[in-house]
């Protein structure tokens, strides 16, 4: 099994190493600030869930080049032996600010701010984006599924369809943050403490001479957690009949049971199975369903009153379904200049949406008197925070004419220090606590932002001071280009 070792500094894009050697040779390994943000919401959603931070922090704290990594780099013939000797003692010594993991986030706002040397900030780019982009994609998908189910019982069943072993583990972690109550991935249960779940496969039923014998055998082994799959042969003519018979034996022992549907018309079959279970006196028997479910199918079934107690979701949750990737990027925001401190930098583009916001930044979540989120505002880090009672002009991130005025009632700083001089600043929260943070964060937003179709667009803006700085730098760079 191919496995990325924890803290493997070689897990980086090759150009990061090429540039790092250049910084080292040119003796320009100056302090800089990078930031990670994303440009577009996945799934045509109205929000995204920030995930992967805990994984990233653990990786950064242990980041190093192994002896075999150094040997590989030497064998390429592209690196100065003195540079690879330097890499032998490389450790990430920078600092990192980030939003709390599980926070509801939006395009263009910094989710992570990294301060360190050019070399160390450059070398972690690929690692940071790989972890945050994938886990944020899956956490967002899982959250959409969870909300579609009415915050019901959603089980993540995606191990066999995930992109490799690392992808399966990361997907299980992210899905749990986003709303899944458990996973079929046993290793994820061990590594992350996620509740592990599973019923039986069709092969269990097919390995016995009869369906009734298969159900009886399973009930004998697992009387406290028997769930019978009904559609190996025929759900209504065979499966439910045998489940009720075996369920009667369990009931005599004071035990409950459940059934699972994995094919067919879930609306029709779940209704008929519920009728049969209730008629037999098993009103407390649970009905679980699977079969290529996603948030749209689940929402429709819930709205139509399908009597489903739990949802098993695999492929379309852990792969991102039709959304291939989260659009997170990592850009230089400021560099240290002698006698000037950190100097803001900007990347220009013919596409205004790709022109970056310069400087060291903070993000403020503006709320009303009742705690509902109204807008996120990006400011320069040395600006005075938005004050309660103050009326401010907030501008579109593209720094064009679009803006609005708002009287601030409450403003919360979103970026907090998570890593200081290469060390995690406080114990990492459990996945259960991260999920709670996600759920609380969601509650701050109106339902219009969370609907599946045509969600309301949440405002992300910049302060007037940030806009002025951005326009000044654009004019300066355009002047330099035309001179």
Tab-separated table of C-alpha atoms in Angstrom:
chain	number	residue	atom	x	y	z
A	1	UNK	CA	0.000	0.000	0.000
A	2	UNK	CA	1.374	3.415	-0.942
A	3	UNK	CA	1.353	5.594	2.143
A	4	UNK	CA	2.481	9.172	2.772
A	5	UNK	CA	4.559	9.186	5.937
A	6	UNK	CA	3.562	11.721	8.562
A	7	UNK	CA	5.621	14.893	8.256
A	8	UNK	CA	7.074	13.976	4.849
A	9	UNK	CA	8.521	17.242	3.513
A	10	UNK	CA	9.073	15.656	0.100
A	11	UNK	CA	5.293	15.769	-0.408
A	12	UNK	CA	5.568	19.036	-2.312
A	13	UNK	CA	5.471	20.289	-5.883
A	14	UNK	CA	8.870	20.062	-7.554
A	15	UNK	CA	8.911	23.764	-8.393
A	16	UNK	CA	8.750	24.523	-4.663
A	17	UNK	CA	12.085	22.736	-4.219
A	18	UNK	CA	13.570	24.444	-7.279
A	19	UNK	CA	12.552	27.867	-5.935
A	20	UNK	CA	13.703	26.974	-2.429
A	21	UNK	CA	17.178	26.203	-3.743
A	22	UNK	CA	17.111	29.524	-5.599
A	23	UNK	CA	16.175	31.446	-2.445
A	24	UNK	CA	18.946	29.656	-0.577
A	25	UNK	CA	21.612	30.298	-3.225
A	26	UNK	CA	20.624	33.944	-3.703
A	27	UNK	CA	20.543	34.450	0.084
A	28	UNK	CA	17.045	35.966	-0.103
A	29	UNK	CA	15.242	33.671	2.336
A	30	UNK	CA	13.427	36.642	3.843
A	31	UNK	CA	10.310	36.593	6.092
A	32	UNK	CA	7.077	36.508	4.105
A	33	UNK	CA	3.360	35.992	4.571
A	34	UNK	CA	1.294	33.650	2.396
A	35	UNK	CA	-2.423	33.017	2.624
A	36	UNK	CA	-4.805	30.326	1.472
A	37	UNK	CA	-8.263	31.161	0.125
A	38	UNK	CA	-10.615	29.768	-2.523
A	39	UNK	CA	-12.299	31.382	-5.474
A	40	UNK	CA	-15.498	29.398	-6.086
A	41	UNK	CA	-18.005	27.497	-3.979
A	42	UNK	CA	-18.304	23.801	-4.883
A	43	UNK	CA	-21.575	22.086	-5.844
A	44	UNK	CA	-23.218	25.445	-6.688
A	45	UNK	CA	-23.589	25.704	-2.932
A	46	UNK	CA	-24.163	28.816	-0.858
A	47	UNK	CA	-21.388	27.985	1.610
A	48	UNK	CA	-18.421	25.702	2.247
A	49	UNK	CA	-17.061	23.951	5.348
A	50	UNK	CA	-13.419	24.519	6.312
A	51	UNK	CA	-11.814	21.151	7.085
A	52	UNK	CA	-8.384	19.538	7.278
A	53	UNK	CA	-6.744	22.018	9.667
A	54	UNK	CA	-5.967	19.478	12.387
A	55	UNK	CA	-4.335	17.159	9.845
A	56	UNK	CA	-2.281	20.043	8.460
A	57	UNK	CA	-1.066	21.250	11.866
A	58	UNK	CA	0.108	17.772	12.841
A	59	UNK	CA	1.948	17.443	9.545
A	60	UNK	CA	3.654	20.827	9.858
A	61	UNK	CA	4.787	20.185	13.420
A	62	UNK	CA	6.614	17.033	12.340
A	63	UNK	CA	7.718	18.167	8.854
A	64	UNK	CA	11.196	16.918	7.869
A	65	UNK	CA	13.229	15.366	5.057
A	66	UNK	CA	14.240	11.758	5.746
A	67	UNK	CA	17.602	10.296	4.773
A	68	UNK	CA	15.957	8.541	1.824
A	69	UNK	CA	14.366	11.855	0.732
A	70	UNK	CA	17.771	13.532	0.712
A	71	UNK	CA	19.289	10.602	-1.192
A	72	UNK	CA	16.555	10.853	-3.818
A	73	UNK	CA	17.126	14.591	-4.281
A	74	UNK	CA	20.863	14.045	-4.607
A	75	UNK	CA	20.263	11.352	-7.217
A	76	UNK	CA	18.339	13.777	-9.427
A	77	UNK	CA	21.562	15.713	-10.013
A	78	UNK	CA	19.597	18.990	-9.895
A	79	UNK	CA	20.410	20.118	-6.388
A	80	UNK	CA	23.590	21.459	-4.854
A	81	UNK	CA	24.861	18.984	-2.209
A	82	UNK	CA	25.236	21.916	0.182
A	83	UNK	CA	21.543	22.734	-0.277
A	84	UNK	CA	20.433	19.155	0.403
A	85	UNK	CA	22.720	19.186	3.445
A	86	UNK	CA	20.746	22.227	4.616
A	87	UNK	CA	17.494	20.333	4.036
A	88	UNK	CA	18.642	17.567	6.417
A	89	UNK	CA	17.973	19.878	9.362
A	90	UNK	CA	14.954	21.634	7.836
A	91	UNK	CA	11.976	22.030	10.145
A	92	UNK	CA	8.961	24.292	9.778
A	93	UNK	CA	9.556	27.141	12.247
A	94	UNK	CA	6.882	29.511	11.024
A	95	UNK	CA	3.546	30.593	12.468
A	96	UNK	CA	0.053	29.947	11.174
A	97	UNK	CA	-3.262	31.687	11.730
A	98	UNK	CA	-6.492	30.049	10.615
A	99	UNK	CA	-10.225	29.973	11.086
A	100	UNK	CA	-11.468	27.282	13.454
A	101	UNK	CA	-11.891	23.956	11.709
A	102	UNK	CA	-15.555	23.330	10.882
A	103	UNK	CA	-16.279	27.015	10.256
A	104	UNK	CA	-18.658	27.975	7.443
A	105	UNK	CA	-16.531	29.851	4.884
A	106	UNK	CA	-16.856	31.728	1.614
A	107	UNK	CA	-14.817	32.624	-1.488
A	108	UNK	CA	-11.977	35.173	-1.495
A	109	UNK	CA	-11.498	35.378	2.274
A	110	UNK	CA	-8.252	34.058	3.823
A	111	UNK	CA	-8.850	30.756	5.614
A	112	UNK	CA	-5.183	30.389	6.569
A	113	UNK	CA	-2.336	32.887	6.974
A	114	UNK	CA	1.242	31.592	7.134
A	115	UNK	CA	4.232	33.633	8.331
A	116	UNK	CA	7.758	32.296	7.937
A	117	UNK	CA	10.783	32.297	5.672
A	118	UNK	CA	10.358	32.145	1.907
A	119	UNK	CA	11.792	28.632	1.837
A	120	UNK	CA	9.557	27.118	4.479
A	121	UNK	CA	6.405	28.896	3.259
A	122	UNK	CA	7.132	27.769	-0.297
A	123	UNK	CA	7.832	24.150	0.624
A	124	UNK	CA	4.498	23.654	2.436
A	125	UNK	CA	2.303	24.951	-0.423
A	126	UNK	CA	1.463	21.575	-1.962
A	127	UNK	CA	0.922	19.863	1.382
A	128	UNK	CA	-1.360	22.625	2.667
A	129	UNK	CA	-3.491	22.780	-0.468
A	130	UNK	CA	-3.746	19.005	-0.808
A	131	UNK	CA	-5.045	18.565	2.737
A	132	UNK	CA	-7.351	21.581	2.984
A	133	UNK	CA	-8.798	21.370	-0.524
A	134	UNK	CA	-9.787	17.712	-0.337
A	135	UNK	CA	-11.140	17.675	3.206
A	136	UNK	CA	-13.044	20.951	2.702
A	137	UNK	CA	-14.627	19.519	-0.464
A	138	UNK	CA	-15.798	16.350	1.285
A	139	UNK	CA	-16.910	18.114	4.479
A	140	UNK	CA	-19.007	20.493	2.372
A	141	UNK	CA	-20.596	17.604	0.465
A	142	UNK	CA	-21.291	15.702	3.679
A	143	UNK	CA	-22.872	18.776	5.238
A	144	UNK	CA	-25.199	19.185	2.274
A	145	UNK	CA	-26.222	15.534	2.599
A	146	UNK	CA	-26.723	15.916	6.366
A	147	UNK	CA	-28.904	19.008	5.966
A	148	UNK	CA	-30.897	17.338	3.170
A	149	UNK	CA	-31.675	14.465	5.544
A	150	UNK	CA	-33.057	16.912	8.094
A	151	UNK	CA	-29.886	16.487	10.190
A	152	UNK	CA	-30.673	12.795	10.337
A	153	UNK	CA	-28.515	9.707	10.689
A	154	UNK	CA	-26.043	9.665	7.783
A	155	UNK	CA	-23.489	6.837	7.565
A	156	UNK	CA	-20.385	7.238	5.399
A	157	UNK	CA	-19.935	4.065	3.336
A	158	UNK	CA	-17.336	5.260	0.814
A	159	UNK	CA	-14.140	3.303	1.511
A	160	UNK	CA	-14.284	1.133	-1.607
A	161	UNK	CA	-14.864	4.064	-3.964
A	162	UNK	CA	-12.491	6.642	-2.439
A	163	UNK	CA	-9.311	7.773	-4.204
A	164	UNK	CA	-6.751	5.516	-2.553
A	165	UNK	CA	-6.040	4.679	1.072
A	166	UNK	CA	-5.102	8.228	2.086
A	167	UNK	CA	-8.164	9.543	0.268
A	168	UNK	CA	-10.433	7.102	2.085
A	169	UNK	CA	-9.087	8.063	5.508
A	170	UNK	CA	-9.219	11.790	4.810
A	171	UNK	CA	-12.735	11.439	3.389
A	172	UNK	CA	-13.949	9.617	6.503
A	173	UNK	CA	-12.497	12.357	8.720
A	174	UNK	CA	-14.009	15.154	6.640
A	175	UNK	CA	-17.400	13.451	6.279
A	176	UNK	CA	-17.667	13.105	10.049
A	177	UNK	CA	-16.944	16.824	10.439
A	178	UNK	CA	-19.614	17.567	7.839
A	179	UNK	CA	-22.367	15.548	9.501
A	180	UNK	CA	-21.866	11.795	9.071
A	181	UNK	CA	-22.562	9.938	12.320
A	182	UNK	CA	-20.204	7.060	11.536
A	183	UNK	CA	-18.115	5.287	8.927
A	184	UNK	CA	-17.677	1.842	7.427
A	185	UNK	CA	-13.910	2.474	7.342
A	186	UNK	CA	-12.527	0.477	10.265
A	187	UNK	CA	-9.095	2.107	10.096
A	188	UNK	CA	-10.699	5.553	10.281
A	189	UNK	CA	-12.442	4.364	13.438
A	190	UNK	CA	-9.089	3.477	14.967
A	191	UNK	CA	-7.165	6.545	13.776
A	192	UNK	CA	-9.807	9.227	14.353
A	193	UNK	CA	-12.185	7.687	16.889
A	194	UNK	CA	-15.119	7.813	14.460
A	195	UNK	CA	-17.934	5.342	15.307
A	196	UNK	CA	-17.698	2.363	12.945
A	197	UNK	CA	-20.860	0.959	11.404
A	198	UNK	CA	-21.927	-1.806	9.057
A	199	UNK	CA	-24.716	-4.291	8.476
A	200	UNK	CA	-24.348	-7.243	6.121
A	201	UNK	CA	-23.568	-7.650	2.431
A	202	UNK	CA	-25.542	-9.607	-0.116
A	203	UNK	CA	-22.723	-12.168	-0.043
A	204	UNK	CA	-23.674	-13.087	3.538
A	205	UNK	CA	-27.179	-13.998	2.425
A	206	UNK	CA	-25.936	-15.793	-0.704
A	207	UNK	CA	-23.452	-17.908	1.279
A	208	UNK	CA	-26.291	-19.717	3.099
A	209	UNK	CA	-28.740	-22.195	1.642
A	210	UNK	CA	-31.645	-19.827	2.324
A	211	UNK	CA	-32.272	-16.204	3.185
A	212	UNK	CA	-34.062	-17.238	6.381
A	213	UNK	CA	-31.039	-19.255	7.511
A	214	UNK	CA	-28.742	-16.296	6.776
A	215	UNK	CA	-30.871	-13.913	8.854
A	216	UNK	CA	-31.152	-16.379	11.739
A	217	UNK	CA	-27.385	-16.939	11.768
A	218	UNK	CA	-26.693	-13.211	11.841
A	219	UNK	CA	-29.185	-12.665	14.639
A	220	UNK	CA	-27.537	-15.446	16.683
A	221	UNK	CA	-24.159	-13.747	16.296
A	222	UNK	CA	-25.238	-10.114	16.720
A	223	UNK	CA	-28.552	-9.982	18.586
A	224	UNK	CA	-27.957	-6.418	19.755
A	225	UNK	CA	-27.227	-4.971	16.319
A	226	UNK	CA	-28.994	-7.013	13.697
A	227	UNK	CA	-29.819	-5.231	10.448
A	228	UNK	CA	-31.040	-7.447	7.604
A	229	UNK	CA	-30.504	-6.564	3.956
A	230	UNK	CA	-33.777	-7.217	2.144
A	231	UNK	CA	-33.063	-7.072	-1.578
A	232	UNK	CA	-30.745	-10.023	-2.248
A	233	UNK	CA	-33.625	-11.910	-3.881
A	234	UNK	CA	-36.898	-10.007	-3.581
A	235	UNK	CA	-37.549	-7.246	-1.051
A	236	UNK	CA	-41.331	-7.597	-0.651
A	237	UNK	CA	-41.883	-11.264	-1.492
A	238	UNK	CA	-38.943	-12.683	0.417
A	239	UNK	CA	-36.686	-10.277	2.308
A	240	UNK	CA	-39.224	-8.548	4.544
A	241	UNK	CA	-40.997	-11.847	5.323
A	242	UNK	CA	-37.802	-13.483	6.586
A	243	UNK	CA	-36.740	-10.348	8.441
A	244	UNK	CA	-40.053	-10.322	10.320
A	245	UNK	CA	-39.680	-14.003	11.222
A	246	UNK	CA	-36.155	-13.546	12.558
A	247	UNK	CA	-37.214	-10.286	14.173
A	248	UNK	CA	-39.868	-12.207	16.093
A	249	UNK	CA	-37.158	-14.417	17.610
A	250	UNK	CA	-35.176	-11.319	18.591
A	251	UNK	CA	-38.280	-9.710	20.098
A	252	UNK	CA	-38.736	-12.724	22.374
A	253	UNK	CA	-35.274	-11.915	23.777
A	254	UNK	CA	-36.180	-8.247	24.184
A	255	UNK	CA	-34.048	-7.207	21.201
A	256	UNK	CA	-34.744	-4.779	18.369
A	257	UNK	CA	-33.660	-5.038	14.735
A	258	UNK	CA	-33.445	-3.056	11.530
A	259	UNK	CA	-33.609	-3.627	7.781
A	260	UNK	CA	-31.699	-2.154	4.853
A	261	UNK	CA	-32.751	-1.399	1.291
A	262	UNK	CA	-29.972	-1.177	-1.285
A	263	UNK	CA	-31.795	-1.067	-4.615
A	264	UNK	CA	-35.084	-0.315	-6.300
A	265	UNK	CA	-37.543	2.512	-5.745
A	266	UNK	CA	-36.622	3.641	-2.229
A	267	UNK	CA	-39.793	5.715	-1.796
A	268	UNK	CA	-42.114	2.834	-2.729
A	269	UNK	CA	-40.177	0.051	-1.034
A	270	UNK	CA	-39.564	1.889	2.244
A	271	UNK	CA	-43.285	2.713	2.477
A	272	UNK	CA	-44.317	-0.897	1.858
A	273	UNK	CA	-41.684	-2.260	4.248
A	274	UNK	CA	-42.799	0.188	6.945
A	275	UNK	CA	-46.392	-0.962	6.516
A	276	UNK	CA	-45.354	-4.598	6.850
A	277	UNK	CA	-43.188	-3.958	9.909
A	278	UNK	CA	-45.896	-1.950	11.653
A	279	UNK	CA	-48.554	-4.560	10.874
A	280	UNK	CA	-46.304	-7.193	12.472
A	281	UNK	CA	-45.919	-5.049	15.600
A	282	UNK	CA	-42.367	-3.860	14.900
A	283	UNK	CA	-43.009	-0.133	15.022
A	284	UNK	CA	-39.529	0.443	16.435
A	285	UNK	CA	-37.692	-1.452	13.683
A	286	UNK	CA	-35.426	0.940	11.772
A	287	UNK	CA	-35.272	1.230	8.001
A	288	UNK	CA	-31.862	2.081	6.565
A	289	UNK	CA	-31.276	2.797	2.882
A	290	UNK	CA	-28.302	3.058	0.533
A	291	UNK	CA	-27.873	2.836	-3.282
A	292	UNK	CA	-25.949	5.781	-4.821
A	293	UNK	CA	-27.629	8.413	-2.707
A	294	UNK	CA	-26.823	12.119	-2.776
A	295	UNK	CA	-28.290	15.260	-1.225
A	296	UNK	CA	-30.850	15.779	-4.009
A	297	UNK	CA	-32.246	12.245	-3.807
A	298	UNK	CA	-32.343	12.376	-0.016
A	299	UNK	CA	-34.045	15.775	0.053
A	300	UNK	CA	-36.730	14.505	-2.332
A	301	UNK	CA	-37.324	11.356	-0.267
A	302	UNK	CA	-37.564	13.367	2.949
A	303	UNK	CA	-40.002	15.857	1.422
A	304	UNK	CA	-42.138	12.998	0.089
A	305	UNK	CA	-42.305	11.436	3.540
A	306	UNK	CA	-40.296	8.263	2.899
A	307	UNK	CA	-40.174	6.407	6.260
A	308	UNK	CA	-36.371	6.177	6.366
A	309	UNK	CA	-34.427	6.217	9.638
A	310	UNK	CA	-30.882	6.238	8.320
A	311	UNK	CA	-28.956	6.924	5.150
A	312	UNK	CA	-25.848	5.118	3.909
A	313	UNK	CA	-23.961	7.386	1.501
A	314	UNK	CA	-20.735	6.337	-0.188
A	315	UNK	CA	-19.476	7.190	-3.669
A	316	UNK	CA	-21.188	10.532	-4.118
A	317	UNK	CA	-19.979	11.813	-0.766
A	318	UNK	CA	-16.351	10.691	-0.515
A	319	UNK	CA	-15.382	11.434	-4.126
A	320	UNK	CA	-16.980	14.861	-4.395
A	321	UNK	CA	-19.376	13.417	-7.003
A	322	UNK	CA	-19.468	15.774	-9.999
A	323	UNK	CA	-17.198	18.353	-8.342
A	324	UNK	CA	-13.613	17.332	-8.993
A	325	UNK	CA	-11.827	19.641	-6.575
A	326	UNK	CA	-12.056	22.503	-4.103
A	327	UNK	CA	-10.690	25.703	-5.668
A	328	UNK	CA	-8.285	26.679	-2.867
A	329	UNK	CA	-5.106	28.572	-3.780
A	330	UNK	CA	-2.035	29.801	-1.886
A	331	UNK	CA	-0.614	33.231	-2.664
A	332	UNK	CA	2.099	35.559	-1.382
A	333	UNK	CA	0.523	38.537	0.411
A	334	UNK	CA	3.482	40.415	1.921
A	335	UNK	CA	7.277	40.297	2.144
A	336	UNK	CA	9.737	41.796	4.609
A	337	UNK	CA	11.809	44.732	3.402
A	338	UNK	CA	14.665	46.274	5.411
A	339	UNK	CA	13.453	49.268	7.361
A	340	UNK	CA	9.900	48.925	6.099
A	341	UNK	CA	8.556	45.854	7.823
A	342	UNK	CA	6.108	43.742	5.850
A	343	UNK	CA	5.397	45.308	2.464
A	344	UNK	CA	2.134	44.276	0.717
A	345	UNK	CA	2.398	42.549	-2.672
A	346	UNK	CA	-0.217	41.916	-5.324
A	347	UNK	CA	-0.692	39.564	-8.264
A	348	UNK	CA	-2.401	41.232	-11.209
A	349	UNK	CA	-4.588	39.518	-13.788
A	350	UNK	CA	-6.596	40.440	-16.841
A	351	UNK	CA	-9.405	38.717	-14.967
A	352	UNK	CA	-10.204	41.056	-12.026
A	353	UNK	CA	-11.374	38.111	-9.932
A	354	UNK	CA	-7.843	36.694	-10.062
A	355	UNK	CA	-6.152	39.896	-8.875
A	356	UNK	CA	-5.192	39.163	-5.275
A	357	UNK	CA	-5.896	41.264	-2.201
A	358	UNK	CA	-2.548	42.533	-0.864
A	359	UNK	CA	-1.126	42.747	2.639
A	360	UNK	CA	-1.438	41.061	6.016
A	361	UNK	CA	-5.116	40.501	6.657
A	362	UNK	CA	-7.802	39.624	9.181
A	363	UNK	CA	-11.367	38.481	8.493
A	364	UNK	CA	-14.309	39.789	10.505
A	365	UNK	CA	-17.713	38.104	10.664
A	366	UNK	CA	-20.367	40.779	11.093
A	367	UNK	CA	-23.508	39.720	12.962
A	368	UNK	CA	-26.791	41.377	13.862
A	369	UNK	CA	-28.265	41.757	17.348
A	370	UNK	CA	-29.547	38.179	17.297
A	371	UNK	CA	-26.218	36.655	16.262
A	372	UNK	CA	-27.128	36.030	12.613
A	373	UNK	CA	-24.229	36.417	10.175
A	374	UNK	CA	-24.694	39.391	7.845
A	375	UNK	CA	-21.362	39.648	5.992
A	376	UNK	CA	-17.657	38.793	6.190
A	377	UNK	CA	-15.236	41.688	5.890
A	378	UNK	CA	-11.533	41.445	5.027
A	379	UNK	CA	-9.379	44.127	6.632
A	380	UNK	CA	-5.682	44.841	6.952
A	381	UNK	CA	-4.357	43.279	10.134
A	382	UNK	CA	-3.259	46.639	11.577
A	383	UNK	CA	-6.639	48.292	11.025
A	384	UNK	CA	-8.845	49.148	13.949
A	385	UNK	CA	-11.533	46.435	14.215
A	386	UNK	CA	-15.074	47.348	13.164
A	387	UNK	CA	-16.577	48.912	16.259
A	388	UNK	CA	-20.103	48.195	17.549
A	389	UNK	CA	-22.313	51.105	16.589
A	390	UNK	CA	-19.972	52.253	13.831
A	391	UNK	CA	-21.215	52.717	10.292
A	392	UNK	CA	-18.810	51.540	7.598
A	393	UNK	CA	-18.508	51.294	3.841
A	394	UNK	CA	-17.633	47.747	2.743
A	395	UNK	CA	-16.443	47.179	-0.822
A	396	UNK	CA	-16.582	44.305	-3.281
A	397	UNK	CA	-13.312	42.259	-3.230
A	398	UNK	CA	-12.686	43.229	-6.874
A	399	UNK	CA	-12.320	46.841	-5.609
A	400	UNK	CA	-14.781	48.133	-8.188
A	401	UNK	CA	-17.709	50.494	-7.598
A	402	UNK	CA	-19.876	47.951	-5.738
A	403	UNK	CA	-20.210	48.579	-2.011
A	404	UNK	CA	-22.712	48.832	0.815
A	405	UNK	CA	-22.967	50.651	4.139
A	406	UNK	CA	-23.578	48.775	7.349
A	407	UNK	CA	-23.957	49.712	11.006
A	408	UNK	CA	-21.969	47.106	12.907
A	409	UNK	CA	-23.555	45.419	15.921
A	410	UNK	CA	-20.998	42.672	16.472
A	411	UNK	CA	-17.734	41.755	14.736
A	412	UNK	CA	-15.724	38.574	15.400
A	413	UNK	CA	-12.100	38.095	14.342
A	414	UNK	CA	-11.970	34.813	12.422
A	415	UNK	CA	-8.219	34.181	12.009
A	416	UNK	CA	-6.566	32.890	15.183
A	417	UNK	CA	-3.016	31.719	15.852
A	418	UNK	CA	-2.844	27.920	15.621
A	419	UNK	CA	0.905	27.336	15.180
A	420	UNK	CA	3.647	29.475	16.716
A	421	UNK	CA	7.313	28.961	15.802
A	422	UNK	CA	6.472	25.556	14.404
A	423	UNK	CA	4.541	24.320	17.454
A	424	UNK	CA	0.799	23.776	17.870
A	425	UNK	CA	-0.407	26.396	20.331
A	426	UNK	CA	-3.148	24.412	22.081
A	427	UNK	CA	-4.576	20.873	22.129
A	428	UNK	CA	-6.429	20.084	18.920
A	429	UNK	CA	-10.205	19.690	19.265
A	430	UNK	CA	-11.805	16.289	18.790
A	431	UNK	CA	-13.696	15.568	15.584
A	432	UNK	CA	-16.905	15.587	17.605
A	433	UNK	CA	-16.099	19.118	18.809
A	434	UNK	CA	-15.245	20.215	15.266
A	435	UNK	CA	-18.614	18.875	14.081
A	436	UNK	CA	-20.337	20.825	16.883
A	437	UNK	CA	-18.511	23.967	15.758
A	438	UNK	CA	-19.712	23.322	12.216
A	439	UNK	CA	-23.314	22.884	13.359
A	440	UNK	CA	-23.185	26.056	15.488
A	441	UNK	CA	-21.572	27.988	12.651
A	442	UNK	CA	-24.350	26.881	10.280
A	443	UNK	CA	-27.022	28.051	12.700
A	444	UNK	CA	-25.772	31.627	12.310
A	445	UNK	CA	-26.856	31.694	8.667
A	446	UNK	CA	-30.304	32.164	7.209
A	447	UNK	CA	-31.814	29.110	5.514
A	448	UNK	CA	-31.641	30.882	2.140
A	449	UNK	CA	-27.857	30.431	2.138
A	450	UNK	CA	-28.222	26.690	2.802
A	451	UNK	CA	-30.828	25.630	0.240
A	452	UNK	CA	-29.661	23.261	-2.487
A	453	UNK	CA	-31.010	25.184	-5.475
A	454	UNK	CA	-30.187	28.839	-6.159
A	455	UNK	CA	-28.869	29.676	-2.691
A	456	UNK	CA	-28.607	33.285	-1.604
A	457	UNK	CA	-25.125	34.770	-2.114
A	458	UNK	CA	-23.386	35.759	1.121
A	459	UNK	CA	-21.499	39.058	1.106
A	460	UNK	CA	-17.695	38.939	1.400
A	461	UNK	CA	-16.254	42.446	1.267
A	462	UNK	CA	-13.103	44.464	1.901
A	463	UNK	CA	-12.682	47.591	4.010
A	464	UNK	CA	-12.159	51.000	2.487
A	465	UNK	CA	-8.518	50.995	3.586
A	466	UNK	CA	-7.965	47.608	1.917
A	467	UNK	CA	-9.630	48.869	-1.260
A	468	UNK	CA	-7.457	51.982	-1.341
A	469	UNK	CA	-4.297	49.892	-0.906
A	470	UNK	CA	-5.358	47.488	-3.645
A	471	UNK	CA	-6.132	50.288	-6.114
A	472	UNK	CA	-2.843	52.050	-5.321
A	473	UNK	CA	-0.842	48.895	-5.984
A	474	UNK	CA	-2.765	48.189	-9.187
A	475	UNK	CA	-2.007	51.710	-10.461
A	476	UNK	CA	1.655	51.382	-9.459
A	477	UNK	CA	2.110	48.008	-11.134
A	478	UNK	CA	0.271	49.104	-14.264
A	479	UNK	CA	2.463	52.214	-14.348
A	480	UNK	CA	5.593	50.097	-14.027
A	481	UNK	CA	4.367	47.843	-16.816
A	482	UNK	CA	3.685	50.761	-19.155
A	483	UNK	CA	6.833	52.772	-18.400
